[in-house]
Short mmCIF file of C-alpha atoms (C1' of nucleotides) in Angstrom, two decimals:
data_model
loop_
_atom_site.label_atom_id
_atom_site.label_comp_id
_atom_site.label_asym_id
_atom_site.label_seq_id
_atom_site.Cartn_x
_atom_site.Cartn_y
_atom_site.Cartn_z
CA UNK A 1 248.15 92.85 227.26
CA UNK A 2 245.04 90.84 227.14
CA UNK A 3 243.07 92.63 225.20
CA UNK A 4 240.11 91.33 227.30
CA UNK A 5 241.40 93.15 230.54
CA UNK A 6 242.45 96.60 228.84
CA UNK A 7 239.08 98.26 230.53
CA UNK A 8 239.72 98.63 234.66
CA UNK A 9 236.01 98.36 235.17
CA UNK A 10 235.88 94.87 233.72
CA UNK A 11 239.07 93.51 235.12
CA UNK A 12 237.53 95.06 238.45
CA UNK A 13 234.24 93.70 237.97
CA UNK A 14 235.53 90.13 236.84
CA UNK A 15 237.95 89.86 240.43
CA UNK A 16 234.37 90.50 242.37
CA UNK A 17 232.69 88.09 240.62
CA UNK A 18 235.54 85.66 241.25
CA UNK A 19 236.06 86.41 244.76
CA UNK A 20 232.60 86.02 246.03
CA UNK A 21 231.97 82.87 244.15
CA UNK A 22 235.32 81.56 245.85
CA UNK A 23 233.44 82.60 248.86
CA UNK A 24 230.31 80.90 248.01
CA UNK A 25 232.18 77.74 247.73
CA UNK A 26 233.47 77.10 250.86
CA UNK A 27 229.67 76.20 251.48
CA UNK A 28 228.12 75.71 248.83
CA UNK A 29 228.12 73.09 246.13
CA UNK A 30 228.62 75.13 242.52
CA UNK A 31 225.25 73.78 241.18
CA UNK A 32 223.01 75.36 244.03
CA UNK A 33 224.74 78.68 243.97
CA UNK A 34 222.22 81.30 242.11
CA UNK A 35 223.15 84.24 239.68
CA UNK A 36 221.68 86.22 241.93
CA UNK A 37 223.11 85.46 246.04
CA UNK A 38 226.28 85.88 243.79
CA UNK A 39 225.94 88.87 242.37
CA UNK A 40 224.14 90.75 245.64
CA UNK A 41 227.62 89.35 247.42
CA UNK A 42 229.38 90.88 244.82
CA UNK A 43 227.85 93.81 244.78
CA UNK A 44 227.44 93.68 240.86
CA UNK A 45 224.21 94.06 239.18
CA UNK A 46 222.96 90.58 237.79
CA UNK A 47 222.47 92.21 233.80
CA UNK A 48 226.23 93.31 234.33
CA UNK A 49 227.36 89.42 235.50
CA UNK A 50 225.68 88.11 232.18
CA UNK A 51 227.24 90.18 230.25
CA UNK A 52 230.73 88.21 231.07
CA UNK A 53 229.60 84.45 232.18
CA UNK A 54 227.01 82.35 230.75
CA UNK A 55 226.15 80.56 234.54
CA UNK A 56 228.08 80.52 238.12
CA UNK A 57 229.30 77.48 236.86
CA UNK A 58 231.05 79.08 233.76
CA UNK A 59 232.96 81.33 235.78
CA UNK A 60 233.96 78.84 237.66
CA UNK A 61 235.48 76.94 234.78
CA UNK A 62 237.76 80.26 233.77
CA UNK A 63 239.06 80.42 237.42
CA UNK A 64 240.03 77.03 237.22
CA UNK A 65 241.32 77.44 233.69
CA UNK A 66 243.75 79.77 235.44
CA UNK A 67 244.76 78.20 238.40
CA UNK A 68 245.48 75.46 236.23
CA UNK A 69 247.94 77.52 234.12
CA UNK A 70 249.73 79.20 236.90
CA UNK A 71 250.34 75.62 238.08
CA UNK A 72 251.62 74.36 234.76
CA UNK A 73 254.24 76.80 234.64
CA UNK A 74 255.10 76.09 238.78
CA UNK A 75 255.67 72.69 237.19
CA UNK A 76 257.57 73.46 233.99
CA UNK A 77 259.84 75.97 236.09
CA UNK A 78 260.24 73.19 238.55
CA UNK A 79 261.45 70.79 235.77
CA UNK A 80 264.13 72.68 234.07
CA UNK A 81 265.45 73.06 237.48
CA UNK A 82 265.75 69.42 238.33
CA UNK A 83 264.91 67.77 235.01
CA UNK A 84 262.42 65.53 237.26
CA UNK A 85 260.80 62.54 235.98
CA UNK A 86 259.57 61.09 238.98
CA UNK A 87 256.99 63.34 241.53
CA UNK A 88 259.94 64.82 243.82
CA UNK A 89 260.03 66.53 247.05
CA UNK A 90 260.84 70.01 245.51
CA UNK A 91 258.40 69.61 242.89
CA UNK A 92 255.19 69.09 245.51
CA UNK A 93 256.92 71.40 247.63
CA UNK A 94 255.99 74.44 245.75
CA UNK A 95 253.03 73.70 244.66
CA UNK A 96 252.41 73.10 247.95
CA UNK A 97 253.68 76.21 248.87
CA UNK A 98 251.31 77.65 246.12
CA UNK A 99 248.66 76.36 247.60
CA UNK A 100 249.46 77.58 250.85
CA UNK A 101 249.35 81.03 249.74
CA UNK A 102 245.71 80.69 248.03
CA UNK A 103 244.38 78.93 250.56
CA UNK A 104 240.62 80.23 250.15
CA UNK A 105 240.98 79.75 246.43
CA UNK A 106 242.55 76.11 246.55
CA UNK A 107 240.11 74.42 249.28
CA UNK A 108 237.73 75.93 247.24
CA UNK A 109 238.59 74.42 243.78
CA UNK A 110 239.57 71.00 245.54
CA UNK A 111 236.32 70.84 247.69
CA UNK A 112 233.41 68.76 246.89
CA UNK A 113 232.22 71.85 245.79
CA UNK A 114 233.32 72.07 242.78
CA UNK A 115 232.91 70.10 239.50
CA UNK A 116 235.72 68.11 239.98
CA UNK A 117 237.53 69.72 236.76
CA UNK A 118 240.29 70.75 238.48
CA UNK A 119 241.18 67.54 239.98
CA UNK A 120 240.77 65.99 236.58
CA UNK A 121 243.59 68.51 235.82
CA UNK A 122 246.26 67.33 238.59
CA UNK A 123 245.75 64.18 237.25
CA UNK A 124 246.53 64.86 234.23
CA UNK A 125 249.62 67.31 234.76
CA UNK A 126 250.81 64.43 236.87
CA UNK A 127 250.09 62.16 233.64
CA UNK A 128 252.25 64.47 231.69
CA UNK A 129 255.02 64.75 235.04
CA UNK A 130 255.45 60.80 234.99
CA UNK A 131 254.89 59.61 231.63
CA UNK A 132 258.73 58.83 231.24
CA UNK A 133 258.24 56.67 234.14
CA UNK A 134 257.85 53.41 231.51
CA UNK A 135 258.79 50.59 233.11
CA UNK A 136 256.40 47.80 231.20
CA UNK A 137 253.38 46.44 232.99
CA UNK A 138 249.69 45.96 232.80
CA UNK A 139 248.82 49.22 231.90
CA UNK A 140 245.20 48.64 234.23
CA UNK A 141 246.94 48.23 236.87
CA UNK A 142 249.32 51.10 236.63
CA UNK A 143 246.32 53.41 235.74
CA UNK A 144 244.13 52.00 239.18
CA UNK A 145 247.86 53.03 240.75
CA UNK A 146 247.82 56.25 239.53
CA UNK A 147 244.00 56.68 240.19
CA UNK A 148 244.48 55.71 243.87
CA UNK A 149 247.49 57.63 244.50
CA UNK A 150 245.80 61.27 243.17
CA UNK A 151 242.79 60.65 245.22
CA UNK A 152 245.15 59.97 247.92
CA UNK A 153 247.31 62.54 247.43
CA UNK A 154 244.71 65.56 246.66
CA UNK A 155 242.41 64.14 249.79
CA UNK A 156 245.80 64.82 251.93
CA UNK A 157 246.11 68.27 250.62
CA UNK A 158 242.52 68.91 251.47
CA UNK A 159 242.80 68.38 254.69
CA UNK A 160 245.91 69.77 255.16
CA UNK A 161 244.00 73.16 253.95
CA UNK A 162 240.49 72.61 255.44
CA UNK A 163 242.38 72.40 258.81
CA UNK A 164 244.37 75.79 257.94
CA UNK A 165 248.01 74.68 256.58
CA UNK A 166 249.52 74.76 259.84
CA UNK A 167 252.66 71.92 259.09
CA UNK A 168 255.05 73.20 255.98
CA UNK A 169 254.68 72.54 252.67
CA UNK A 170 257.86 70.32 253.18
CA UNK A 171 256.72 68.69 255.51
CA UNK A 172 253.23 67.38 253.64
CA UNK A 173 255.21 66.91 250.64
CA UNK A 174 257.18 64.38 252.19
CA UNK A 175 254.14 62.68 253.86
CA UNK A 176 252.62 62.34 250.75
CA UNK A 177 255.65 60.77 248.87
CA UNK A 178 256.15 58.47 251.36
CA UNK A 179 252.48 57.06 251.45
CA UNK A 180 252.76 56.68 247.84
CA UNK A 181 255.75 55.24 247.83
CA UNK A 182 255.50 52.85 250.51
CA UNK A 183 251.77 52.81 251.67
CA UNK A 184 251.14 52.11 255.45
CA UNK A 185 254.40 50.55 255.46
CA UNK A 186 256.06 53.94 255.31
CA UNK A 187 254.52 54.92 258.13
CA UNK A 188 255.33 52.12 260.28
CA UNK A 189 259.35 51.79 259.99
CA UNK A 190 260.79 55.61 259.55
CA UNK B 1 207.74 45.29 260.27
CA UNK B 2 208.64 49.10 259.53
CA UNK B 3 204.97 50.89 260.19
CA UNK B 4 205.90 53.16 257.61
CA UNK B 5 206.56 50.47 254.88
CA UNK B 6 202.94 48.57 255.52
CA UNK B 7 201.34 49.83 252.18
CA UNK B 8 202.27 48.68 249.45
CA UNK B 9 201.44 51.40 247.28
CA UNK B 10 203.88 53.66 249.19
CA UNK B 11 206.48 50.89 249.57
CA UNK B 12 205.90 50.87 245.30
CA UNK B 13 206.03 55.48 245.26
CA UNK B 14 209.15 54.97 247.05
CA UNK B 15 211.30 52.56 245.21
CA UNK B 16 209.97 53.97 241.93
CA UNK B 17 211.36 57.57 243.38
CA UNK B 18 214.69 56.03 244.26
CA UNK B 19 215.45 54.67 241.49
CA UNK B 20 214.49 57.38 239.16
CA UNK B 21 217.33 59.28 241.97
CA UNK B 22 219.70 57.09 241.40
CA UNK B 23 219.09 57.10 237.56
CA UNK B 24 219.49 61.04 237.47
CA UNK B 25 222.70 60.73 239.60
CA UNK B 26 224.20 58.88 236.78
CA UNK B 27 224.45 62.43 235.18
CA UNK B 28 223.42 65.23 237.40
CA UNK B 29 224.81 66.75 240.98
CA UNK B 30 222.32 65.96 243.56
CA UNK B 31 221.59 69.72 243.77
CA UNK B 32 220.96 70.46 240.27
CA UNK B 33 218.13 67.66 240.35
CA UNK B 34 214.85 69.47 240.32
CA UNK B 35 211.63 67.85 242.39
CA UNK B 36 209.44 68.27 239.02
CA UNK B 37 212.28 66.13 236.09
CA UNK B 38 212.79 63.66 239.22
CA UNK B 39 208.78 63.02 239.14
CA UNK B 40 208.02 62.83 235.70
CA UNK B 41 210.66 60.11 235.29
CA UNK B 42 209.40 58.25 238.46
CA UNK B 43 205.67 59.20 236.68
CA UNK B 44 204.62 60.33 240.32
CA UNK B 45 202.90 63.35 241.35
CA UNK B 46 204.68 66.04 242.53
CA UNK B 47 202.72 66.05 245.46
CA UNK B 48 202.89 62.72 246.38
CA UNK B 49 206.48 63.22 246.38
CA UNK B 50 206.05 65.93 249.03
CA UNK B 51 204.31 63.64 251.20
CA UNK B 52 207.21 61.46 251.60
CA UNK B 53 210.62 63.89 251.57
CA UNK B 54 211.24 67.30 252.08
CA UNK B 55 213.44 67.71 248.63
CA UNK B 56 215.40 65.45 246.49
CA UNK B 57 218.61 65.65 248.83
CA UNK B 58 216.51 63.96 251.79
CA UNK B 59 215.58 61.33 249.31
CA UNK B 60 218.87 60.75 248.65
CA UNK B 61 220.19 61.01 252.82
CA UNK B 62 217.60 57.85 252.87
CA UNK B 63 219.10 56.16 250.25
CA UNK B 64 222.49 56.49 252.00
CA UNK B 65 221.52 55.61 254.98
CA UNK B 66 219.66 52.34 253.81
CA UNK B 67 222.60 51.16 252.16
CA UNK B 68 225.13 52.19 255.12
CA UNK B 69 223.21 49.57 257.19
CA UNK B 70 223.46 47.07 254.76
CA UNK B 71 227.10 47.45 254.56
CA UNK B 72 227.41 47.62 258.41
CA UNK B 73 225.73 44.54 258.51
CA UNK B 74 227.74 42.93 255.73
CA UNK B 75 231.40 43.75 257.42
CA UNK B 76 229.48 42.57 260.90
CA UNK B 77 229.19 39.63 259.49
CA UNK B 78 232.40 39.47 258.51
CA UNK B 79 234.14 39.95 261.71
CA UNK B 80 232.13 37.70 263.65
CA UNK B 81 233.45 34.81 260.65
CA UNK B 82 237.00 35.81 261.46
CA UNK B 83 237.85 38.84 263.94
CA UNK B 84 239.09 40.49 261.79
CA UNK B 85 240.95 43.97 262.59
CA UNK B 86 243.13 45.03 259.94
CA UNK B 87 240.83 45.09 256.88
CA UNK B 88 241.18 41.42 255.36
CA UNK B 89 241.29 40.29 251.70
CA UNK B 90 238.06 38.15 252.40
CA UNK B 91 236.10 41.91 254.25
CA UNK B 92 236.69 44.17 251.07
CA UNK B 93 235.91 41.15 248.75
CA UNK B 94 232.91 40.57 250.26
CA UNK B 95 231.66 44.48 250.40
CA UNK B 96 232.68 44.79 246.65
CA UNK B 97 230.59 41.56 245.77
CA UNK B 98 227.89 43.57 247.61
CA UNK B 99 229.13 46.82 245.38
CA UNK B 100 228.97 44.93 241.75
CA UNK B 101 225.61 43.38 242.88
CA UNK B 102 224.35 47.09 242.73
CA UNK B 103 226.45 48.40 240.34
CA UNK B 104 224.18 51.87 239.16
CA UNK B 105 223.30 52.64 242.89
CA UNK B 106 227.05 52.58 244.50
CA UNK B 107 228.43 54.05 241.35
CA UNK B 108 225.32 56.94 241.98
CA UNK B 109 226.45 57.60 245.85
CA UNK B 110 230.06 57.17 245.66
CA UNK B 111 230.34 59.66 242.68
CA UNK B 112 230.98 63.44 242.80
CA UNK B 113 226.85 63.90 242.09
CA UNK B 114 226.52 62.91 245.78
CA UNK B 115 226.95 64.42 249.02
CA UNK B 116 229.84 62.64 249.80
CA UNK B 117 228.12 61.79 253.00
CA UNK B 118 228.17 58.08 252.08
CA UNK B 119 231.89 58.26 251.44
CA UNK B 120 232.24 59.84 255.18
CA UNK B 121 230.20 57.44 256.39
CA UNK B 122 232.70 54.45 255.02
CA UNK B 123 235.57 56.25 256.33
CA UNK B 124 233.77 55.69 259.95
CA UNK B 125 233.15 52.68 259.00
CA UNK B 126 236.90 51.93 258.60
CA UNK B 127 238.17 53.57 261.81
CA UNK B 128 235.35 50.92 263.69
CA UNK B 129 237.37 48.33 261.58
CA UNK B 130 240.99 48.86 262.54
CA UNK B 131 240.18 51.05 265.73
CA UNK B 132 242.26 48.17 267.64
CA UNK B 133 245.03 49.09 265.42
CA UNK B 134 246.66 51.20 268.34
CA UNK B 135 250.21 50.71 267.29
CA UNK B 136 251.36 54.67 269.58
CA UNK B 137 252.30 56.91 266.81
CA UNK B 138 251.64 60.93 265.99
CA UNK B 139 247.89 60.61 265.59
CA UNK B 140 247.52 63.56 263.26
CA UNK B 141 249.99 61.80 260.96
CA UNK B 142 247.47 58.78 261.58
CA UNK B 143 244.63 60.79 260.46
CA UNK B 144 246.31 62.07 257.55
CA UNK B 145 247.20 57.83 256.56
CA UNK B 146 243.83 57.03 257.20
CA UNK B 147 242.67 59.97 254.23
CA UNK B 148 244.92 58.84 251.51
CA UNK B 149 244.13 55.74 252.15
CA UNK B 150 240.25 55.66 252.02
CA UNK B 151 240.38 58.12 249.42
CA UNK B 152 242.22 56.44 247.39
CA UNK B 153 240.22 53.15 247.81
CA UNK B 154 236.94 54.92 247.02
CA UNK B 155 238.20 56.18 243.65
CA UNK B 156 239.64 52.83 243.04
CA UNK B 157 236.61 51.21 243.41
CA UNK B 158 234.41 54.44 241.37
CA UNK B 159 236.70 53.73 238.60
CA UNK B 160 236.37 49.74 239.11
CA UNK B 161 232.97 50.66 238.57
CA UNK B 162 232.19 52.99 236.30
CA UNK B 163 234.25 50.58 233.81
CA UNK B 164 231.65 47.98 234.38
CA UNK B 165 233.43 45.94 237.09
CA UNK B 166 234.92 43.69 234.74
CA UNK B 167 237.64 42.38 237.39
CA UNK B 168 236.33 40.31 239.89
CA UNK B 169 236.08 41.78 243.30
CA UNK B 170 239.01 39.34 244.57
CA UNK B 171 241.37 40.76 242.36
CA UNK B 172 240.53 44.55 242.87
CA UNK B 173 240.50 43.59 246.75
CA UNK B 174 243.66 42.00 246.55
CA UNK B 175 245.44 45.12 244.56
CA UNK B 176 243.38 47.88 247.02
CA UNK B 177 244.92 46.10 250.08
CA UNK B 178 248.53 46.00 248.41
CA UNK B 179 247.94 49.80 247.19
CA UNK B 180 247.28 50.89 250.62
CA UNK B 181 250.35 48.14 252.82
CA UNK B 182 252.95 49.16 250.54
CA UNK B 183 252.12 51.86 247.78
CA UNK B 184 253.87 52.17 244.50
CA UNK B 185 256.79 49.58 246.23
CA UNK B 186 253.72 46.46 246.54
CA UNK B 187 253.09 47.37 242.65
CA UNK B 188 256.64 47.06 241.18
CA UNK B 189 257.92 44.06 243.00
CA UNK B 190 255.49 41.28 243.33
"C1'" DT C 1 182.53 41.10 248.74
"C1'" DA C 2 181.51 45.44 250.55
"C1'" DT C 3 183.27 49.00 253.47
"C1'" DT C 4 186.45 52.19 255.06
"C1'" DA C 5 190.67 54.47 255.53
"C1'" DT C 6 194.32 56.47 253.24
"C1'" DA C 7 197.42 57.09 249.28
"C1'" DA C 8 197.91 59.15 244.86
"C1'" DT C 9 196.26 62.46 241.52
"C1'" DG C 10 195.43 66.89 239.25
"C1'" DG C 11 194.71 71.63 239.26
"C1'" DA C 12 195.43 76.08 241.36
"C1'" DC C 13 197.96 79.40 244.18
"C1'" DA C 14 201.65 82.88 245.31
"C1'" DC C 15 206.53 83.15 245.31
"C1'" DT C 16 211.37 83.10 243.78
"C1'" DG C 17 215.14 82.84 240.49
"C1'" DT C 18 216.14 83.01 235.37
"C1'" DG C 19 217.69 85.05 231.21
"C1'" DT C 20 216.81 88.86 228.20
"C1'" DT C 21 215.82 93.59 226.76
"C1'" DG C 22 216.07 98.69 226.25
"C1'" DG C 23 217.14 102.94 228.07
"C1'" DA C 24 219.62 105.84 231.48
"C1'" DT C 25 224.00 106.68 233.71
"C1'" DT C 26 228.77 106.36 234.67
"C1'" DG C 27 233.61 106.53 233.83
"C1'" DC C 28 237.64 104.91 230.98
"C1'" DA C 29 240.68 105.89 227.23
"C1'" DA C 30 242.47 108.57 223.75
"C1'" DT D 1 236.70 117.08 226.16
"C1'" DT D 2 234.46 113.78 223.66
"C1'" DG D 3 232.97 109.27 222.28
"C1'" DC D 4 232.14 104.80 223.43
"C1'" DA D 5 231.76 100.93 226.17
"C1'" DA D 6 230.65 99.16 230.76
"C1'" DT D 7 227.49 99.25 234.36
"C1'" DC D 8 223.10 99.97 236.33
"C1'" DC D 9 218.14 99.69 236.66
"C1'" DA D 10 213.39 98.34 235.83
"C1'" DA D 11 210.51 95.33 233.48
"C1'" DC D 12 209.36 91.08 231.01
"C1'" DA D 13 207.74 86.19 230.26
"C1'" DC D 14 208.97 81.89 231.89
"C1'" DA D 15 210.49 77.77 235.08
"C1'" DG D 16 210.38 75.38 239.24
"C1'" DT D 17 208.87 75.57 244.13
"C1'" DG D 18 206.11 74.31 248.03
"C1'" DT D 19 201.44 74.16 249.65
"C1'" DC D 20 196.60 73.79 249.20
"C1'" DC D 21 192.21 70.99 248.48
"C1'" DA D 22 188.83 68.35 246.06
"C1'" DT D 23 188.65 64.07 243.52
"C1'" DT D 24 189.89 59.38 242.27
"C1'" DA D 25 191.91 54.85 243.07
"C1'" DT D 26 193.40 51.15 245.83
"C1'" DA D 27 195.04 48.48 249.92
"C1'" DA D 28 193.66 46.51 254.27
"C1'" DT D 29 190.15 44.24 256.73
"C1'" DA D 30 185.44 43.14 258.52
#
DNA sequence: TATTATAATGGACACTGTGTTGGATTGCAA
DNA sequence: TTGCAATCCAACACAGTGTCCATTATAATA
């Protein structure tokens, strides 16, 4: 299909690359990771790596690039079902439950670690998820809102991760929506 | 009073070398900052720089810890005026007055080009504050609280200041604390 | 002010990672 | 089987590193 991936040594070579670099990052921030600790990891000669990235830190960027789709469509699949405005249950649910099932990858890409593109991304799928939400106020203060509740909400997750994803998806998901929702005060009365 | 701090010409290497860090940070991850661009823009010798830190990174863990103590001191203060537990309107006023007094170096260590070690260090900071909080609930669903909360404070206040810090800090206090009692619910109706 | 201690400078060193090249080798696809 | 592209390998000049040491400049103080 892509015409990219026809050759099985590249598509092998590339899933290497990606792995150990995944691997790096659980430890390492993306800027102090060398061509070369990555590519001995690998196992791939260094000429061969430069022959498909420009830097560690481009590869990086197509892995996210990826992630990113697969979640899109999560999303999208997730909104015909319900036709969802609001962030709801199901929705963070299984994402959740994505994320769950990549765990390596995801605390990876949502670690200080990383460049921060792919949180930039959440917030903006969850830009494109709640822009129906319109009722009228100071934009400002909507948009410190929505900053606030994505840092919350994707400092929860990492946690939930870093500490191995032990409670369900379900479970989080309604944590989450609840501290959004309703702050400390959710927590209190339930 | 600090030994180290008697001569003035190092007391003059140093801040010169701190601010040319903080400068950089505007742009770069602390680990991408190389000992030799961080000198030329201070305009000290490389050497001399040696004689002081180990790399750029310990620079930087000085930094933090500089302006930790200052904070610590500042919400001190602060709860000797009023005994304060729960974080007050009046405490997170006064530490972003503090903030928008030095805008470039807490925009610098609260970014993603940090550590995030200052960040951790706040969140200790705020479990000192409201350890008396001790209402008995599921502490892990405490912990996770305590997260969204500080994380989504911090990128509150990075955005607060990266935009200049054109609200005063009595204002952003006041919509941080109702962010954090009462979530989207203390935004709609108020 | 003159003296002394020490901080900063500037140049040199070997070492490590970078990014590129060209040629040899391997293995996929047709 | 053959042709071609992907990978490997060795070598290259170049950058930044961390550590010397001799020299210069300057702060502290007698």
């Amino acid at each position: 299909m892509n015409p990219s991936k026809t050759d099985r040594r590249v598509r092998y070579t590339k899933k290497l690359l990606s792995d150990a670099l995944v691997s790096l990052l659980q430890h390492q921030h993306i800027s102090s990771i060398s061509v070369k600790e990555l590519c001995e990891l690998a196992d791939i000669n260094r000429s061969t790596f430069y022959t498909h990235y420009r830097d560690p830190a481009d590869l990086l960027s197509q892995i996210e690039a990826e992630v990113y789709e697969n979640m899109r469509r999560h999303v999208e699949k997730q909104v015909l079902k319900e036709g969802a405005l609001p962030v709801s249950q199901q929705m963070l649910t299984s994402i959740l439950e994505y994320a769950k099932e990549n765990v390596e990858l995801f605390k990876a890409l949502l670690s200080e670690n990383c460049d921060f593109a792919f949180q930039k991304d959440i917030l903006e799928l969850s830009e494109i998820i709640s822009s129906r939400n319109n009722f009228e106020v100071d934009t400002k203060v909507k948009a410190y809102l929505r900053t606030f509740s994505i840092a919350g909400c994707v400092s929860l997750f990492q946690e939930w991760l870093k500490d191995g994803a032990v409670e369900s998806p379900e479970s989080i998901a309604g944590m989450t929506l609840r501290f959004m929702q309703k702050g400390v005060a959710g927590f209190l009365y339930d």
